[in-house]
Coordinates of C-alpha atoms in Angstrom, one line a residue:
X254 CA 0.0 0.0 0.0
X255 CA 1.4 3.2 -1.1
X256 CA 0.4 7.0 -1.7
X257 CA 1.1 5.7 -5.4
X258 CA -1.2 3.3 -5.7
X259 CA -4.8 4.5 -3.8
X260 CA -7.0 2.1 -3.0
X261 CA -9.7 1.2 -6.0
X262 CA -13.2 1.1 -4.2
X263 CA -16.2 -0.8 -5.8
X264 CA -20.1 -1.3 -4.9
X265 CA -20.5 -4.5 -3.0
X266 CA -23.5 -4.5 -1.1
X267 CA -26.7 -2.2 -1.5
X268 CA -30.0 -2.5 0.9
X269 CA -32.0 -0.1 2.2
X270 CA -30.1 3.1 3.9
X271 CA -27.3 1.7 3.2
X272 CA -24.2 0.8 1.0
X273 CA -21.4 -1.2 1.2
X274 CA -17.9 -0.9 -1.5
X275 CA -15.1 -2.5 -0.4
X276 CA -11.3 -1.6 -1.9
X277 CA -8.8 -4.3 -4.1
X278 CA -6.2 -3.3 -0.9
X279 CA -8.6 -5.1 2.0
X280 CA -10.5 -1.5 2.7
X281 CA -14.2 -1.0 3.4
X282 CA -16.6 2.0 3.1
X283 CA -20.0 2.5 4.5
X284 CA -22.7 4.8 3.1
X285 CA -25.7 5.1 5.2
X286 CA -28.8 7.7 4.0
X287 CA -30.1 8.5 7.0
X288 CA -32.4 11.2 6.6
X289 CA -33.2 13.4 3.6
X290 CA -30.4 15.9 4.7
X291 CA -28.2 13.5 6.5
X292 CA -26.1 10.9 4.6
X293 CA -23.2 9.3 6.8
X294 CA -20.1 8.0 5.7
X295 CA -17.7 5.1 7.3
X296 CA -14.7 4.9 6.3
X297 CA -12.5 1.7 7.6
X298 CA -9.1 1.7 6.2
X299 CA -8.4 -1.9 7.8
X300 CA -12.0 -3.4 6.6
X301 CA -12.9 -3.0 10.1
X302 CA -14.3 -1.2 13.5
X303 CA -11.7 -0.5 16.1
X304 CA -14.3 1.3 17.8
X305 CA -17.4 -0.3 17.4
X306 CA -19.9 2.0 19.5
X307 CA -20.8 5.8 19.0
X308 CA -22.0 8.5 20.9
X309 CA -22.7 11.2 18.6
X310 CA -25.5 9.7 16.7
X311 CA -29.1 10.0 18.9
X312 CA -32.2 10.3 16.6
X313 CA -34.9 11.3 18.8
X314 CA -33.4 11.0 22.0
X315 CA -31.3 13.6 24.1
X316 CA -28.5 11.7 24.7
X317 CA -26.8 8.3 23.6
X318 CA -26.7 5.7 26.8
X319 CA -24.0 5.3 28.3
X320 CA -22.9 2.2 26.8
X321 CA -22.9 4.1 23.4
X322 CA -24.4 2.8 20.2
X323 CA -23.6 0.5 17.4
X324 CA -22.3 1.7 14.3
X325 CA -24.6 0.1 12.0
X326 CA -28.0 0.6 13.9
X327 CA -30.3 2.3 11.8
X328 CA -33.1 2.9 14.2
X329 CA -35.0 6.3 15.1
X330 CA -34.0 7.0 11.0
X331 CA -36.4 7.2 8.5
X332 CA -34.1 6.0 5.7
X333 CA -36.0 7.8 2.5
X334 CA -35.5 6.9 -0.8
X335 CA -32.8 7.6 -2.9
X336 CA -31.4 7.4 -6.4
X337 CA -28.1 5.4 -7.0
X338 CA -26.1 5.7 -10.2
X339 CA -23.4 3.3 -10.3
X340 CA -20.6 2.9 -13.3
X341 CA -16.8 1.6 -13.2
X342 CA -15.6 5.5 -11.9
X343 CA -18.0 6.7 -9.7
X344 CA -21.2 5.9 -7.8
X345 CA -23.2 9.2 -7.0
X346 CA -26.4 9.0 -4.5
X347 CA -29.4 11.9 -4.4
X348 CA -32.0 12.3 -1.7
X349 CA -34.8 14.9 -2.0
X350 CA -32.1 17.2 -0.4
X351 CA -28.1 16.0 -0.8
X352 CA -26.4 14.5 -3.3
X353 CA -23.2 13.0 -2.7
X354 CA -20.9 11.4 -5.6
X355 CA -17.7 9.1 -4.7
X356 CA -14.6 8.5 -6.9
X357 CA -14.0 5.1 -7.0
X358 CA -10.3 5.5 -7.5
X359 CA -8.8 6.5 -3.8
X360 CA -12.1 7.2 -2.6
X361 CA -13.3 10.8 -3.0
X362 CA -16.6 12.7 -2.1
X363 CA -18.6 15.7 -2.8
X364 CA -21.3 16.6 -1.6
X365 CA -24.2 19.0 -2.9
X366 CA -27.2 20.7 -1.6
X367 CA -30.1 20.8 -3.5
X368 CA -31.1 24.8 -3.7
X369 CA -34.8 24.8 -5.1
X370 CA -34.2 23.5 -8.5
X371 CA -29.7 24.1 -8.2
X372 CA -27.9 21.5 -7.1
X373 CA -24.8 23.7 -4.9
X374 CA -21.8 22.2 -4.0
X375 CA -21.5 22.4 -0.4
X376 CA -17.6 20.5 0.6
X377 CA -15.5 17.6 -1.2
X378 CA -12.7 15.4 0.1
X379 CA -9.1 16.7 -0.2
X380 CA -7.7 16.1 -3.7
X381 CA -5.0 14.1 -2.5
X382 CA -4.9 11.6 0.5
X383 CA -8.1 12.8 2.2
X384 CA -8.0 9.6 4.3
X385 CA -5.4 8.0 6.3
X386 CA -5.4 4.2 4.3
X387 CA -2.3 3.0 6.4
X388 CA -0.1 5.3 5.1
X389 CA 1.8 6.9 7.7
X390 CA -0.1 5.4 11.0
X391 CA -3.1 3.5 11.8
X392 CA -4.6 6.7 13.1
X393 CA -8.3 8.0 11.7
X394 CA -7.5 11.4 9.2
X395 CA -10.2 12.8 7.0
X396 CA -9.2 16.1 5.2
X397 CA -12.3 18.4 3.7
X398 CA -12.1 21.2 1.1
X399 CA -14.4 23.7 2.2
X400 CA -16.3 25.3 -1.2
X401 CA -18.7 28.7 -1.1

């Protein structure tokens, strides 16, 4: 594994609210669509969880308990419809209010919000290395590009 060669992701696993591509280096990705506005994106460099619970994500509830929640529960989210366009580059996924489009190739996002009838692009993924696959630790690194 090297900066040279980023990992190549590809769809392996679509139910609803969520989306599973996994990478030809042993990496996985996680796409869930939560919520209209809210698509959430996992990103396991290794293939898997070193920490399997949260407690950031509470859908109708105050607070997460104590013993935190798992990373794959859906509950308390109405996981709406979408539209997935899949092809050998890119896979891109629209809600009634986000769209967010992933580069196969080293794994890139952007995401847009819809505007009445404008899609705006609201952030993207650093152009290069905008997550940590191994390459200098085994520490978690996401780098955004901020657009206006």
């Amino acid at each position: 594994m090297s900066l040279a060669t980023p990992p190549r992701f590809a769809l392996t696993a679509h139910k609803a609210g969520h989306l599973a591509l996994d990478s030809d280096q042993g990496d996985t990705a996680h796409v869930f669509v939560l919520e209209n506005d809210i698509i959430r994106v996992l990103v396991l460099p290794d293939g898997r969880l070193n920490q399997p619970r949260t407690f950031a994500i509470a859908p109708g509830a105050e607070d997460v308990a104590q013993e935190g929640r798992d990373r794959f529960d859906l509950a308390g989210f109405t996981q709406p419809e979408f539209t997935l366009e899949a092809n050998t580059e890119s896979l891109r996924i629209e809600t009634a209010a986000i769209r967010l489009t992933i580069r196969l190739a080293g794994f890139f996002c952007s995401w847009a919000l819809r505007s009445g009838t404008e899609w705006r692009s609201a952030a993207s993924d650093r152009p290069t290395q905008a997550y940590n696959f191994g390459w200098w630790d085994e520490r978690v690194y996401h780098y955004l590009r901020w657009l206006s």
